[in-house]
Amino acid sequence: MSLEKVFRRIDSDRDEYIQRCQELLRQPSVSGDREDVYRCAKMVRDMIMETGAQAELVPVEGEGNPVVYGKLLSLGAHRTITAYQMYDTQPVGELDKWTSPPFEAKILEGKIVARGAINSKGTLVAELMAIKALREVAGVPVNIVFTFDGEEEIGSWQLRRLLKEHPEKMLKAEAEWCPSTFSTAHRDTRIILGGKGCIDLQLVCDHSRGPIHSSCAPVVENPAWRLVWTLESMRGEDGRITIDGFYDNIKDPEPGDRELLEKLAEAGEEEKMKMQWGVKGFMHSLHGVNLIHAYMFEPTLTINGFQSGYVGPAAYTINPAWAKANMDIRLVPGMDADDVWDKVKAHLKRRGFTDVEVNLNGWKANAHRSPADTRIVAAHRAAIKDLSFNESLIYPMSGGTSPSMYYTAPPLRMVSASSGSDGMPPHFAHAPNEWIGVEEFITTVKMCTAFLWEYGNL
Amino acid sequence: MSLEKVFRRIDSDRDEYIQRCQELLRQPSVSGDREDVYRCAKMVRDMIMETGAQAELVPVEGEGNPVVYGKLLSLGAHRTITAYQMYDTQPVGELDKWTSPPFEAKILEGKIVARGAINSKGTLVAELMAIKALREVAGVPVNIVFTFDGEEEIGSWQLRRLLKEHPEKMLKAEAEWCPSTFSTAHRDTRIILGGKGCIDLQLVCDHSRGPIHSSCAPVVENPAWRLVWTLESMRGEDGRITIDGFYDNIKDPEPGDRELLEKLAEAGEEEKMKMQWGVKGFMHSLHGVNLIHAYMFEPTLTINGFQSGYVGPAAYTINPAWAKANMDIRLVPGMDADDVWDKVKAHLKRRGFTDVEVNLNGWKANAHRSPADTRIVAAHRAAIKDLSFNESLIYPMSGGTSPSMYYTAPPLRMVSASSGSDGMPPHFAHAPNEWIGVEEFITTVKMCTAFLWEYGNL
């Protein structure tokens, strides 16, 4: 079987692959550092071309970082997929908390330590090395369109534009492919079929004056109180969201989802959630299948932060000048982000909070959901079997939001399913000492070759 | 009339008095700078002794700054008053915003510019120079107990202890005397008969974990929401405070107060309030007598600030770890601070906000109120007439809180009334370029002599 030969090639070329990974990690690409980002984009373009593909930087419209776009047409391949990866990263944060400098990509105890190692330049290189190895040994049995994002950390605006305005550039791709890494130690994996939509918003109540001595309180309105009442009008003490029509149009889970949730419950998902978030229990005594169901299928309205006036240790008796709250709304399938956005604005107006402004602060995007019986799911499962990992648990939805939604929504309507070990153990994405394991990286290269092999040959 | 002679002495010695004022202002006494504060306390003690009084620094118990205590017993004086002043100041803030360094006490365009000039070392020196001038020319017709506070800006803890534990040190003082400054340009004055009580508190909802990715929102409690609901449970959208029993025991205004409020309304108090606070109008369409009545006689629950999570310009989708709010409660006569404090705690418990902690953050003190027909009011009015200022407007209450409450409450039960031009025009207390006018300082010296003269001879 040719796949074994490809694995042997990967084992013999492993040092080269690891060096290529370190090379890309040594090129900083923090989203806001334009020159670095362009240098990194060109390296990525060249690395795509080494797989035999055509590649280019899509010119930027307005502000932004380029999408690295490419296409690999393989002789005899009948199917096409679109590969998503990101090459931008978060800032490095506090330098003195890094054991090894964030752009040295030093190998320490089997781990490559660098900003972007796990999120997600390490995976990006693994994917490209997989294609290269496959091509050199056995041929790539699937056509691949590359859409590598330079703005994942800041909103993916250029990618959204490309996908919306140039669907023809996706050729006839039927699925979006975005693997994660595979832990060699852990050997458990997840396949995730969907993700929630998200609206990021900010409420501002600014009374356009300075802070006033709080003796004025009986007669001058207080923006902090106004914002408290606004927030309370949107979600009651029982947790129910009270924006008119908020829960309309929500679709029921797909047939078969209940069974998937039961499997997750049996596999100890509840304990994993506790560990991951550092909590002892959950709201409303939720547990078991109901807990997982709520996590995946309930829309939410979350306060990410609020601020007004002074909260230090001493009394500072003022009536503040303004109050702000940042919030996110997570949307489940069936809800329309534009419609929910209109409902939020209508609610504020109807409830008389005309002194509270609402602004979009990030995403305004719908949930996405692909069926469980797709070729991409089958290919992920087969690849996982090829590498003797434990059988994947299937997650109908994730609680988070991902760029997959841009591929699965009109005009593209692709299917999607992501697969990986999901950050087990924690790899410090966004934090100091971010890392990817050397063996993990090589295993991910193999998992990517297996996936492409299975996708083309299933 | 001997008062004229005293005024002439003040005019001839004015340069010396101004220098003494500059001298005290040149000695920094920011409340937290212990060595500076002690140096200043000793200067104040010596300045008191120059009036012929005995004076000492009251030893500090625990943490704190000393009270400068003194007594001046005058031959033939039948009445005793207690003088309150403060000698500590706020920090200087942003140095580069000062036109003249804050401890140079430079005279610029007729103004002495220094931290503490108006709040309140300028007045303190004016008071002492008045006693000195009076003593040198005509004798002081009243016994004076000095209680000069080194902690006004940080809670007056040592003063409270002295008054509570050693009421006998106040001798037989019947009134607390705390004049303000008198604007030579403005010539309007206020006499204020009372002040609200205050409770400074902090609510904390800390879920003892880090911030979590907001995908957890359907199942993990959010402390920011908990605090919003807690706050909303305490005060409704109509502004009414909904803590059980909060409005119990409130005393009606005194007979005659309505008439005082009508006079204030006629004198344009509404416009003054708009100017002072930089607002165009007031809540609930309040105006005229009703506006002033609400300002003086309504208790309040004010959010001074709240904070939780992230409120920056980008989306940062977290479920925050904790939320805090600082608040003040202003109490009107009849309300008991200890009782209201208990009611706040009982409210949180009864409403199930057991994850919200409440801490005292400053004052917990009652309102104070003295009648309008006291000797101290008569002496203030007579002094104002002696200096040909416009007839004083009488304010039954202030919306703010002052240390006068410690003198008027048991065990002392003194009466109190403060008088002055009340910061017209703004003197930048607590801000850069704080100042006291040179003529204003001299006029304040005269007003203090006139007050003491009238108090002893009425």
Coordinates of N, CA and C in Angstrom, one line a residue, chain A residues 196 198 200 202 209 212-222 224-225 227-229 231-232 234-237 239 273 277-279 282-283 286 291 294-295 298 300-320 323-328 330 351 353 361-362 399-400, chain B residues 196 198 200 202 209 212-222 224-225 227-229 231-232 234-237 239 273 277-279 282-283 286 291 294-295 298 300-320 323-328 330 351 353 361-362 399-400:
Chain A
K196 N -20.8 27.5 16.1 CA -21.8 28.5 16.3 C -21.4 29.8 15.5
C198 N -21.5 34.0 15.5 CA -21.2 35.0 16.5 C -21.5 36.4 16.1
D200 N -20.3 40.1 17.7 CA -19.5 40.8 18.8 C -20.0 42.2 18.8
Q202 N -20.7 46.1 21.1 CA -20.4 46.9 22.3 C -21.5 47.9 22.5
R209 N -20.3 64.3 29.3 CA -19.9 65.3 30.3 C -18.8 64.6 31.1
I212 N -19.1 63.5 37.7 CA -19.7 64.6 38.6 C -19.7 64.0 40.0
H213 N -19.5 64.9 41.0 CA -19.6 64.5 42.4 C -20.9 63.8 42.6
S214 N -20.9 62.7 43.4 CA -22.1 61.9 43.4 C -23.2 62.5 44.3
S215 N -23.0 63.7 44.9 CA -24.1 64.4 45.5 C -25.2 64.7 44.5
C216 N -24.8 64.7 43.3 CA -25.8 65.0 42.2 C -26.8 63.9 42.0
A217 N -26.6 62.7 42.6 CA -27.3 61.5 42.2 C -28.8 61.6 42.3
P218 N -29.4 62.4 43.2 CA -30.9 62.4 43.1 C -31.5 63.0 41.9
V219 N -30.7 63.8 41.1 CA -31.2 64.6 40.0 C -30.5 64.4 38.7
V220 N -29.3 63.8 38.7 CA -28.6 63.7 37.4 C -28.5 62.2 37.1
E221 N -28.9 61.8 35.9 CA -28.9 60.4 35.4 C -27.5 59.8 35.5
N222 N -27.3 58.5 35.8 CA -26.1 57.9 35.9 C -25.9 56.8 34.8
A224 N -23.9 54.4 34.4 CA -23.7 53.0 34.9 C -25.0 52.4 35.2
W225 N -25.9 53.1 35.9 CA -27.2 52.5 36.1 C -28.0 52.3 34.9
L227 N -26.8 51.5 32.0 CA -26.3 50.3 31.3 C -26.7 49.0 32.1
V228 N -26.7 49.1 33.4 CA -27.2 47.9 34.2 C -28.6 47.6 33.8
W229 N -29.5 48.6 33.7 CA -30.9 48.3 33.4 C -31.0 47.8 32.0
L231 N -28.7 46.1 30.3 CA -28.3 44.7 30.3 C -29.3 43.8 30.9
E232 N -29.9 44.2 32.0 CA -30.9 43.4 32.7 C -32.1 43.2 31.8
M234 N -32.1 42.6 28.8 CA -31.8 41.7 27.7 C -31.7 40.3 28.2
R235 N -31.4 40.1 29.5 CA -31.3 38.7 30.0 C -31.7 38.7 31.4
G236 N -32.7 37.8 31.8 CA -33.2 37.8 33.1 C -32.3 36.9 34.1
E237 N -32.7 37.0 35.4 CA -31.9 36.3 36.4 C -31.9 34.8 36.2
G239 N -31.4 33.5 33.4 CA -30.6 33.2 32.3 C -31.2 33.3 30.9
M273 N -14.9 18.9 30.3 CA -15.3 20.3 30.4 C -14.9 21.0 31.7
W277 N -12.1 24.2 31.8 CA -12.5 25.5 32.2 C -12.2 25.8 33.7
G278 N -11.7 24.8 34.4 CA -11.3 25.0 35.8 C -12.6 25.3 36.6
V279 N -13.7 24.6 36.4 CA -14.9 24.8 37.2 C -15.2 23.5 37.9
F282 N -21.7 23.0 36.9 CA -22.3 23.8 35.9 C -23.6 24.5 36.4
M283 N -24.0 25.5 35.6 CA -25.3 26.2 35.9 C -26.5 25.3 35.9
L286 N -26.9 21.4 35.5 CA -26.8 20.6 34.2 C -25.7 19.5 34.3
L291 N -26.2 18.6 29.7 CA -25.1 19.5 29.7 C -24.4 19.7 28.3
A294 N -26.8 21.5 26.0 CA -26.9 22.9 26.2 C -25.7 23.6 25.7
Y295 N -24.5 23.1 25.9 CA -23.3 23.6 25.4 C -23.3 23.8 23.9
E298 N -27.4 25.7 22.6 CA -28.1 26.9 23.1 C -27.4 28.2 22.6
T300 N -26.4 32.1 23.1 CA -26.1 32.8 24.3 C -25.9 34.3 24.1
L301 N -26.0 35.0 25.2 CA -25.7 36.5 25.2 C -24.8 36.7 26.4
T302 N -23.5 36.9 26.1 CA -22.5 36.9 27.1 C -21.9 38.3 27.3
I303 N -21.8 38.7 28.6 CA -21.0 39.9 28.9 C -19.5 39.5 28.9
N304 N -18.8 40.1 28.0 CA -17.3 39.8 27.9 C -16.6 40.8 28.9
G305 N -17.2 41.9 29.1 CA -16.6 42.9 30.0 C -17.5 44.1 30.2
F306 N -17.4 44.8 31.3 CA -18.0 46.1 31.4 C -17.2 47.0 32.2
Q307 N -17.3 48.3 32.0 CA -16.5 49.3 32.7 C -17.2 50.6 32.8
S308 N -17.0 51.3 33.9 CA -17.5 52.6 34.1 C -16.8 53.1 35.4
G309 N -16.5 54.4 35.4 CA -16.0 55.1 36.6 C -14.8 54.4 37.3
Y310 N -14.8 54.4 38.6 CA -13.7 54.0 39.4 C -14.1 52.8 40.3
V311 N -13.2 51.8 40.3 CA -13.5 50.6 41.2 C -12.3 50.2 42.1
G312 N -11.5 51.2 42.4 CA -10.3 51.0 43.2 C -10.7 50.7 44.7
P313 N -9.6 50.6 45.5 CA -9.9 50.2 46.9 C -10.4 51.4 47.8
A314 N -10.3 52.6 47.3 CA -10.8 53.7 48.1 C -12.1 54.2 47.6
A315 N -12.8 55.0 48.4 CA -14.1 55.6 48.0 C -13.8 56.8 47.1
Y316 N -14.4 56.8 46.0 CA -14.3 57.9 45.1 C -15.7 58.2 44.5
T317 N -16.3 59.1 45.3 CA -17.8 59.2 45.1 C -18.2 60.1 43.9
I318 N -18.2 59.4 42.8 CA -18.6 60.1 41.6 C -19.8 59.5 40.9
N319 N -20.4 60.3 40.1 CA -21.4 59.8 39.1 C -20.7 59.8 37.8
P320 N -20.4 58.5 37.3 CA -19.4 58.4 36.1 C -20.0 59.1 34.9
A323 N -20.4 54.6 30.4 CA -20.3 53.1 30.8 C -20.3 52.3 29.5
K324 N -19.6 51.3 29.4 CA -19.4 50.4 28.2 C -19.6 49.0 28.6
A325 N -20.1 48.2 27.7 CA -20.1 46.7 27.9 C -19.7 46.1 26.5
N326 N -18.8 45.1 26.5 CA -18.6 44.3 25.4 C -19.3 43.0 25.6
M327 N -19.9 42.5 24.5 CA -20.7 41.3 24.6 C -20.5 40.4 23.3
D328 N -20.8 39.1 23.5 CA -20.9 38.3 22.3 C -22.2 37.5 22.3
R330 N -23.7 34.1 20.7 CA -23.4 32.9 19.9 C -24.7 32.4 19.3
R351 N -37.4 49.5 24.4 CA -37.3 49.6 25.9 C -36.9 51.0 26.4
F353 N -34.1 52.6 25.7 CA -32.7 52.9 26.0 C -32.1 53.6 24.8
N361 N -18.5 45.0 16.9 CA -17.2 45.0 17.4 C -16.3 43.9 16.9
G362 N -16.8 43.1 16.0 CA -16.1 41.9 15.4 C -17.0 41.2 14.5
G399 N -18.8 24.8 20.6 CA -19.3 26.0 21.2 C -18.7 27.3 20.6
G400 N -17.6 27.1 19.9 CA -16.9 28.3 19.4 C -17.3 28.6 17.9
Chain B
K196 N -25.5 65.2 54.1 CA -25.9 63.8 54.1 C -24.9 62.9 54.7
C198 N -23.1 59.0 54.6 CA -22.6 58.2 53.4 C -22.2 56.8 53.8
D200 N -19.9 54.0 51.8 CA -19.1 53.6 50.6 C -18.9 52.1 50.7
Q202 N -18.3 48.3 48.3 CA -17.9 47.6 47.1 C -18.5 46.2 47.1
R209 N -11.7 31.7 39.4 CA -11.1 30.9 38.3 C -10.6 32.0 37.3
I212 N -12.6 32.5 31.0 CA -12.9 31.3 30.2 C -13.4 31.7 28.8
H213 N -13.0 30.9 27.8 CA -13.5 31.2 26.4 C -15.1 31.2 26.5
S214 N -15.7 32.2 25.8 CA -17.1 32.4 26.0 C -18.0 31.3 25.4
S215 N -17.4 30.3 24.8 CA -18.2 29.2 24.3 C -18.8 28.5 25.5
C216 N -18.3 28.7 26.7 CA -18.8 28.0 27.9 C -20.1 28.6 28.4
A217 N -20.5 29.7 27.7 CA -21.6 30.5 28.3 C -22.9 29.8 28.6
P218 N -23.3 28.8 27.8 CA -24.6 28.1 28.1 C -24.5 27.4 29.4
V219 N -23.3 27.1 29.9 CA -23.3 26.2 31.1 C -22.5 26.7 32.3
V220 N -21.6 27.7 32.1 CA -20.8 28.3 33.2 C -21.4 29.7 33.5
E221 N -21.6 29.9 34.8 CA -22.1 31.2 35.3 C -21.1 32.3 35.0
N222 N -21.6 33.5 34.8 CA -20.8 34.6 34.4 C -21.0 35.7 35.5
A224 N -20.2 38.8 35.6 CA -20.6 40.1 35.2 C -22.2 40.1 35.1
W225 N -22.8 39.0 34.6 CA -24.2 38.9 34.6 C -24.7 38.9 36.1
L227 N -23.5 40.2 38.7 CA -23.4 41.6 39.3 C -24.5 42.5 38.7
V228 N -24.7 42.4 37.4 CA -25.8 43.2 36.7 C -27.1 42.9 37.4
W229 N -27.4 41.6 37.6 CA -28.7 41.3 38.3 C -28.7 41.7 39.7
L231 N -27.2 44.4 41.0 CA -27.4 45.8 41.0 C -28.8 46.1 40.6
E232 N -29.3 45.5 39.6 CA -30.7 45.8 39.2 C -31.7 45.4 40.3
M234 N -31.4 46.0 43.3 CA -31.3 47.1 44.3 C -31.9 48.4 43.9
R235 N -32.0 48.6 42.6 CA -32.6 49.9 42.2 C -33.3 49.7 40.8
G236 N -34.5 50.0 40.7 CA -35.3 49.7 39.5 C -35.1 50.8 38.4
E237 N -35.6 50.6 37.2 CA -35.5 51.5 36.1 C -36.1 52.8 36.4
G239 N -35.7 54.4 39.1 CA -34.8 55.0 40.0 C -35.1 54.7 41.5
M273 N -26.9 74.8 39.5 CA -26.6 73.4 39.5 C -26.3 72.9 38.0
W277 N -22.4 71.2 37.2 CA -22.3 69.8 36.8 C -22.2 69.7 35.3
G278 N -22.3 70.8 34.6 CA -22.2 70.7 33.1 C -23.3 69.8 32.5
V279 N -24.5 69.9 33.0 CA -25.7 69.2 32.4 C -26.7 70.2 31.9
F282 N -32.4 67.8 34.1 CA -32.4 66.9 35.2 C -33.3 65.7 35.0
M283 N -33.1 64.7 35.8 CA -34.0 63.5 35.7 C -35.4 63.8 36.0
L286 N -37.4 67.2 36.7 CA -37.3 67.9 37.9 C -36.9 69.4 37.7
L291 N -36.8 70.2 42.4 CA -35.4 69.8 42.0 C -34.5 70.0 43.3
A294 N -35.4 67.4 46.0 CA -34.8 66.1 45.7 C -33.3 66.1 46.0
Y295 N -32.6 67.1 45.5 CA -31.2 67.1 45.7 C -30.8 67.0 47.2
E298 N -33.4 63.6 49.2 CA -33.6 62.2 48.8 C -32.3 61.4 49.0
T300 N -29.8 58.3 48.2 CA -29.4 57.7 46.9 C -28.6 56.5 47.0
L301 N -28.6 55.7 46.0 CA -27.7 54.5 45.8 C -27.0 54.7 44.5
T302 N -25.8 55.0 44.5 CA -25.1 55.4 43.3 C -24.0 54.4 42.9
I303 N -23.9 54.1 41.6 CA -22.8 53.3 41.1 C -21.7 54.3 40.8
N304 N -20.6 54.2 41.5 CA -19.4 55.0 41.3 C -18.5 54.4 40.2
G305 N -18.7 53.1 40.0 CA -17.9 52.4 39.0 C -18.2 51.0 39.0
F306 N -18.0 50.4 37.8 CA -18.0 48.9 37.8 C -17.0 48.4 36.8
Q307 N -16.5 47.2 36.9 CA -15.5 46.7 36.0 C -15.6 45.1 36.0
S308 N -15.4 44.6 34.8 CA -15.3 43.2 34.6 C -14.7 43.0 33.3
G309 N -13.8 42.0 33.1 CA -13.4 41.5 31.8 C -12.7 42.6 30.9
Y310 N -13.0 42.5 29.6 CA -12.4 43.4 28.6 C -13.4 44.2 27.9
V311 N -13.1 45.5 27.7 CA -14.0 46.4 27.0 C -13.3 47.2 25.9
G312 N -12.2 46.7 25.4 CA -11.5 47.4 24.4 C -12.2 47.3 23.0
P313 N -11.5 47.9 22.0 CA -12.1 48.0 20.7 C -12.3 46.7 19.9
A314 N -11.6 45.7 20.3 CA -11.7 44.4 19.6 C -12.5 43.4 20.3
A315 N -13.0 42.4 19.6 CA -13.8 41.3 20.3 C -12.8 40.4 21.0
Y316 N -13.1 40.2 22.3 CA -12.3 39.3 23.1 C -13.3 38.5 23.8
T317 N -13.6 37.3 23.3 CA -14.8 36.6 23.7 C -14.6 35.7 24.9
I318 N -14.7 36.4 26.0 CA -14.4 35.6 27.3 C -15.7 35.7 28.2
N319 N -15.7 34.7 29.1 CA -16.6 34.8 30.3 C -15.6 35.2 31.4
P320 N -15.8 36.4 31.9 CA -14.8 37.0 32.8 C -14.7 36.2 34.2
A323 N -16.2 40.3 38.8 CA -16.8 41.6 38.5 C -16.9 42.4 39.8
K324 N -16.7 43.7 39.7 CA -16.7 44.6 40.9 C -17.5 45.8 40.6
A325 N -18.2 46.3 41.7 CA -18.8 47.6 41.6 C -18.5 48.4 42.8
N326 N -18.2 49.7 42.7 CA -18.1 50.6 43.8 C -19.3 51.4 43.9
M327 N -19.9 51.6 45.1 CA -21.1 52.4 45.2 C -21.1 53.3 46.4
D328 N -21.9 54.4 46.4 CA -22.1 55.1 47.6 C -23.6 55.2 47.9
R330 N -26.1 57.7 49.9 CA -26.2 59.0 50.7 C -27.4 58.9 51.5
R351 N -32.2 37.7 48.3 CA -32.4 37.6 46.9 C -31.5 36.6 46.2
F353 N -28.2 36.3 46.2 CA -26.8 36.7 45.6 C -25.8 36.4 46.7
N361 N -16.0 50.4 52.1 CA -14.9 50.9 51.3 C -14.6 52.3 51.7
G362 N -15.2 52.8 52.7 CA -14.9 54.2 53.2 C -15.9 54.6 54.3
G399 N -25.8 68.3 49.5 CA -25.9 66.9 49.0 C -24.7 66.1 49.3
G400 N -23.6 66.7 49.8 CA -22.4 66.0 50.1 C -22.3 65.6 51.6

